[in-house]
PDB file of C-alpha atoms in Angstrom:
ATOM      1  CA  UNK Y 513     -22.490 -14.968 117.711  1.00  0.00           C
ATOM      2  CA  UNK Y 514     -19.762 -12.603 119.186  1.00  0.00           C
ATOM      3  CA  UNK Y 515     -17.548 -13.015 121.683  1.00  0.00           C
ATOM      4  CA  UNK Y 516     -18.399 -10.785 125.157  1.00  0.00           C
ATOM      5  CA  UNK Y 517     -17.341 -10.765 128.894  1.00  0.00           C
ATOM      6  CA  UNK Y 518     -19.845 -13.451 129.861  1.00  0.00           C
ATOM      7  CA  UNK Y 519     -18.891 -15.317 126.432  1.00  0.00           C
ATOM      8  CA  UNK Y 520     -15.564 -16.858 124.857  1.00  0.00           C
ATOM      9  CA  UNK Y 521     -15.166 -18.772 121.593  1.00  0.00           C
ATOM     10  CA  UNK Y 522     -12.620 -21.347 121.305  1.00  0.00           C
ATOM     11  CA  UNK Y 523     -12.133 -23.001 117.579  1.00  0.00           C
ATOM     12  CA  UNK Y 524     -10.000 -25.506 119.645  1.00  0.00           C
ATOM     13  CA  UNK Y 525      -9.039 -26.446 123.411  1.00  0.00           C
ATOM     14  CA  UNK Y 526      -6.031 -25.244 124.673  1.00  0.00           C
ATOM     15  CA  UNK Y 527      -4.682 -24.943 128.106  1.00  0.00           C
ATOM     16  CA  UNK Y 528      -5.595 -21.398 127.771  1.00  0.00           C
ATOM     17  CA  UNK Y 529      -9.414 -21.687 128.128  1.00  0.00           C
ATOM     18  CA  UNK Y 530      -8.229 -22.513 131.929  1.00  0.00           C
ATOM     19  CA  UNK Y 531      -7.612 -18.376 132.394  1.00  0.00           C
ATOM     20  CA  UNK Y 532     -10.995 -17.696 131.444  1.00  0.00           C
ATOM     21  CA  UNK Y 533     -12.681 -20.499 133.924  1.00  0.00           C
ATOM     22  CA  UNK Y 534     -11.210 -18.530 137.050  1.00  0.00           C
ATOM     23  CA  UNK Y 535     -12.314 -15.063 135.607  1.00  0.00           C
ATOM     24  CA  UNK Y 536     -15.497 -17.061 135.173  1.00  0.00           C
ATOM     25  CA  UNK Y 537     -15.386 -18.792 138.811  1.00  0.00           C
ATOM     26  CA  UNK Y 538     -13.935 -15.400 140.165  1.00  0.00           C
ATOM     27  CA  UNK Y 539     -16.288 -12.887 139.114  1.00  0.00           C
ATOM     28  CA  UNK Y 540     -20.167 -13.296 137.196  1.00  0.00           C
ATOM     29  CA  UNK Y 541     -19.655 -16.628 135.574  1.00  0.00           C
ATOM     30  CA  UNK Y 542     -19.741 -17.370 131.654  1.00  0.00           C
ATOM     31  CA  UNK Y 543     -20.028 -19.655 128.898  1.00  0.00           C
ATOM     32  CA  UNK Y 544     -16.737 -21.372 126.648  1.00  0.00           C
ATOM     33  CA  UNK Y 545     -18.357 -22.690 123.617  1.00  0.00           C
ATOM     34  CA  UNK Y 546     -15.846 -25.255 121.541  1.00  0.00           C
ATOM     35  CA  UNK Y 547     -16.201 -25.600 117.859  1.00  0.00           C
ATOM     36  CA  UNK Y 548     -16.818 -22.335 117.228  1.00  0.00           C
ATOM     37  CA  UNK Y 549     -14.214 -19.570 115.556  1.00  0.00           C
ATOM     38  CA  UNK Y 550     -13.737 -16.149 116.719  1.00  0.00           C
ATOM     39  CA  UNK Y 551     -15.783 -14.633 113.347  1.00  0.00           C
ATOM     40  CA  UNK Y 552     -18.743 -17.043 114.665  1.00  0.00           C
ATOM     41  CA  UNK Y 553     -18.337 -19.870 112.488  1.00  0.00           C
ATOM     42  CA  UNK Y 554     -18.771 -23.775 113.700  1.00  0.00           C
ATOM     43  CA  UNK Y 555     -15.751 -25.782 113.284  1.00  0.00           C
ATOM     44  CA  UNK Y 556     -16.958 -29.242 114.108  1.00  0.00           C
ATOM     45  CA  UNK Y 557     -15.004 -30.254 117.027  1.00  0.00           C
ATOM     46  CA  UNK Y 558     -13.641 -33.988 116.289  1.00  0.00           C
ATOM     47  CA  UNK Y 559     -15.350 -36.654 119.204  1.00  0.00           C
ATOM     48  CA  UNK Y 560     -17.060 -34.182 121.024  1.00  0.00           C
ATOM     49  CA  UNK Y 561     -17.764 -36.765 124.083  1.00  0.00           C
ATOM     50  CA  UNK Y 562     -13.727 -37.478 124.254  1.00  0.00           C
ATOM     51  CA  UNK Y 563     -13.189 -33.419 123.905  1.00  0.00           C
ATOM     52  CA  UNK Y 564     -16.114 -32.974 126.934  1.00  0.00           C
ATOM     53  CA  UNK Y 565     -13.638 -35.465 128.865  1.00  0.00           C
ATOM     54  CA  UNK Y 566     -10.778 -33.617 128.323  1.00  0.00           C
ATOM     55  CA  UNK Y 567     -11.963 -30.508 128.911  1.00  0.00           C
ATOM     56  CA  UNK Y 568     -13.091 -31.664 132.632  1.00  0.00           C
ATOM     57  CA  UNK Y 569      -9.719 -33.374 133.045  1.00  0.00           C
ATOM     58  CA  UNK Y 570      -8.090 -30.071 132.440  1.00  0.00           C
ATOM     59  CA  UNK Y 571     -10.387 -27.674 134.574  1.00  0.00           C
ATOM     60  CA  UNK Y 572     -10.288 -30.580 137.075  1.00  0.00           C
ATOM     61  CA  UNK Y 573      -6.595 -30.571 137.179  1.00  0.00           C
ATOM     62  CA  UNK Y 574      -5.228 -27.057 136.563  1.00  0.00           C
ATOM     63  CA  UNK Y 575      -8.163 -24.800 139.080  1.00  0.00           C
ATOM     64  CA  UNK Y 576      -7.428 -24.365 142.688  1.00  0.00           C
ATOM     65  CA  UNK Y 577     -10.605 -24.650 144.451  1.00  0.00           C
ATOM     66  CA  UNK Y 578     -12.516 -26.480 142.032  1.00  0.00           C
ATOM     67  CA  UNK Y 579     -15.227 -24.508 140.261  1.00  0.00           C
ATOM     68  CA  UNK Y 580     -18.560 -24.864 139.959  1.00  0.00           C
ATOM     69  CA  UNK Y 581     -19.396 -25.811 135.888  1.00  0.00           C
ATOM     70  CA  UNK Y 582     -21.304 -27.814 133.500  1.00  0.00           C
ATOM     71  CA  UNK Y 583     -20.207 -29.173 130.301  1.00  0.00           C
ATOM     72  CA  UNK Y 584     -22.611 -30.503 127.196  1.00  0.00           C
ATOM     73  CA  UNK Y 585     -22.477 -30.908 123.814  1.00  0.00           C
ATOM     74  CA  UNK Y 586     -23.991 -29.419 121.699  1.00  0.00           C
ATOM     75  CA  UNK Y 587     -25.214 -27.553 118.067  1.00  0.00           C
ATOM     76  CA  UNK Y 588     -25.863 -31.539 117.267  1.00  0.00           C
ATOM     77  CA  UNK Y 589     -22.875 -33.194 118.442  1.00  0.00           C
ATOM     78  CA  UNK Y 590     -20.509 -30.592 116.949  1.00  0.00           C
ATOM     79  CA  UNK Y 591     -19.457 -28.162 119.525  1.00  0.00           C
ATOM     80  CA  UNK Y 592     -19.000 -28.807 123.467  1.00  0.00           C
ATOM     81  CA  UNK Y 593     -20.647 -25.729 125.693  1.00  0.00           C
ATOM     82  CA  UNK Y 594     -18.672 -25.104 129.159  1.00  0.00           C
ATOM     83  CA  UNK Y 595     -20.738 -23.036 131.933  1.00  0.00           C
ATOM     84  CA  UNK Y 596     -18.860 -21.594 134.758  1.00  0.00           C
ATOM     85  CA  UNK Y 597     -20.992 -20.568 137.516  1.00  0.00           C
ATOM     86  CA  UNK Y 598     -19.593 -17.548 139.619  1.00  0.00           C
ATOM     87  CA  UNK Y 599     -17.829 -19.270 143.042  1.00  0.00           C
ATOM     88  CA  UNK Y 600     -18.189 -19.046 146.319  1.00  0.00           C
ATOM     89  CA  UNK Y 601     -14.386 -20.205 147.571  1.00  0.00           C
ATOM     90  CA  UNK Y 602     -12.369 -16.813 145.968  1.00  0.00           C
ATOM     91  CA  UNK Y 603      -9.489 -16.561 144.841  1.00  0.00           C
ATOM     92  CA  UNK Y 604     -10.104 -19.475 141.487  1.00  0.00           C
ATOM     93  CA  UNK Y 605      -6.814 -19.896 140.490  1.00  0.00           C
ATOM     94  CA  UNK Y 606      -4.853 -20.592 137.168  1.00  0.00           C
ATOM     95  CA  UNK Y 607      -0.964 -21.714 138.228  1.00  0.00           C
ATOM     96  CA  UNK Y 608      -1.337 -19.641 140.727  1.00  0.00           C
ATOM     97  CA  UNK Y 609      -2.529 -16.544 139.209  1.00  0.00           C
ATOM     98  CA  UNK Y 610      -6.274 -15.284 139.336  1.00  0.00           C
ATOM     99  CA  UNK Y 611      -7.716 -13.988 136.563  1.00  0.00           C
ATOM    100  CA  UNK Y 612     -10.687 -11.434 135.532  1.00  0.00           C
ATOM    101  CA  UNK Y 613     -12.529 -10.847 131.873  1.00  0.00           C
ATOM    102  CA  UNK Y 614     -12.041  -7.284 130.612  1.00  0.00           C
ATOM    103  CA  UNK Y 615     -14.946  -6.911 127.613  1.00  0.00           C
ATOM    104  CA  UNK Y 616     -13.658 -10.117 125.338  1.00  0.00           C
ATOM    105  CA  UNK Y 617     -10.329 -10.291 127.004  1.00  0.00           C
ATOM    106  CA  UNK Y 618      -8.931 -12.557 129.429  1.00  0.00           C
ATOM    107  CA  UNK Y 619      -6.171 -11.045 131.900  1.00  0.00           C
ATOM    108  CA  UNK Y 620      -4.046 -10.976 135.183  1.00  0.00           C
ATOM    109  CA  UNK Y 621      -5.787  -9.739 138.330  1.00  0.00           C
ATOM    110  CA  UNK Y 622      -3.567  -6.929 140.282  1.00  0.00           C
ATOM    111  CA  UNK Y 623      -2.509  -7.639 143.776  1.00  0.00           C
ATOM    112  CA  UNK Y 624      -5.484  -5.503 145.073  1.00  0.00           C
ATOM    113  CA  UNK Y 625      -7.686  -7.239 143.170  1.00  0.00           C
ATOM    114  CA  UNK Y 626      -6.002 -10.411 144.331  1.00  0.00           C
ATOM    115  CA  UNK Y 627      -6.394  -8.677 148.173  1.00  0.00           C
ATOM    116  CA  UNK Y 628     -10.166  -8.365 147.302  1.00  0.00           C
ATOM    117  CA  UNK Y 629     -11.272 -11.949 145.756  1.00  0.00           C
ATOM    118  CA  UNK Y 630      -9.478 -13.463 148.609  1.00  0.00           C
ATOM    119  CA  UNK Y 631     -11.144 -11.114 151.333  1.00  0.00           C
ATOM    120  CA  UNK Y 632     -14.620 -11.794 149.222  1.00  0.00           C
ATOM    121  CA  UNK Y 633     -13.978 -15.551 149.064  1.00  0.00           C
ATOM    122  CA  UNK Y 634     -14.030 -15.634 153.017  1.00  0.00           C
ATOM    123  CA  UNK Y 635     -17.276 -12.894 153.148  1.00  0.00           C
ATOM    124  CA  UNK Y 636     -15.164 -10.013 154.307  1.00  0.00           C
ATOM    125  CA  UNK Y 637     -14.421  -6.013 152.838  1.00  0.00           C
ATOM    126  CA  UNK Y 638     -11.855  -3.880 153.252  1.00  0.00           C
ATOM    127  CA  UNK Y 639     -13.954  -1.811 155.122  1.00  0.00           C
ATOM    128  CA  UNK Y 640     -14.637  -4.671 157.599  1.00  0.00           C
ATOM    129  CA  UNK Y 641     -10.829  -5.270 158.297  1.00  0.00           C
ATOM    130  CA  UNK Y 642      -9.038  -3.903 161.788  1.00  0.00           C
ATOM    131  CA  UNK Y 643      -7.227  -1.167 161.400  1.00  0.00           C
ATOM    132  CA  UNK Y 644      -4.030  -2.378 163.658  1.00  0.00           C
ATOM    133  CA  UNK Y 645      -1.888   0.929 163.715  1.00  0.00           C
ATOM    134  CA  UNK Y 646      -1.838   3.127 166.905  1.00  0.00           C
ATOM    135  CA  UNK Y 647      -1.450   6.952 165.756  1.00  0.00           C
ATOM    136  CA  UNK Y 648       1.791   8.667 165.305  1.00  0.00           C
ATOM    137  CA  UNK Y 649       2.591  12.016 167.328  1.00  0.00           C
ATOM    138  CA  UNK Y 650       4.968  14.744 165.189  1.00  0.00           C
ATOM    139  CA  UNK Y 651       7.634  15.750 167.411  1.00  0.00           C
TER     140      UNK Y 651
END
């Protein structure tokens, strides 16, 4: 098992899972799998049911809108699977920063990117926006 833009391993949760749910939430959705080291190997997650909790408490607490996930456990009772679905209500944000997956990492949108999640979270394009600017004459 490798890590790829629709898939992130985390031997342990951290706060910094929560960038990766809003490039989940913001673009094509993905799967966090606990327990589970970068080089593929399980690392038994300790209470996985308590870990499950936390995990929602976190997402729950730290993403403006709230995305759309599942959480299970999992690989019998020794890793915890999170499934973000891709969201509806764009920008997902991390303190407020949105964020996008590029191949296995985890990064920063741009302000146009920003300009675009926020125009596609209320089912608009640039190309659909008013052009407000009356022409200029040279002198």
């Amino acid at each position: 098992m490798r890590e790829s833009r629709q898939l992130e391993l985390k031997e342990k949760i951290t706060n910094t899972f929560l960038k990766t749910v809003s490039a989940f939430a913001n673009y094509d959705g993905g799967k966090i799998i606990f327990g589970i080291s970068d080089d593929g190997n399980i690392s038994p997650l300790d209470i996985p049911e308590q870990q499950k909790l936390d995990i929602e408490n976190r997402i729950n607490d730290s993403i403006t809108p709230q995305p759309d996930y599942t959480l299970s456990v999992t690989d019998k009772g020794r890793t915890v699977t999170l499934e973000v679905y891709p969201g509806q209500k764009k920008p997902y944000l991390y303190k407020a920063k949105a964020y996008k997956r590029n191949d296995t990492a985890t990064i920063e949108v741009d302000q146009l990117e920003l300009t675009r999640l926020i125009l596609e979270g209320q089912n608009l394009s640039f190309e659909e926006l008013r052009a407000d600017h009356q022409e200029v004459m040279p002198v």
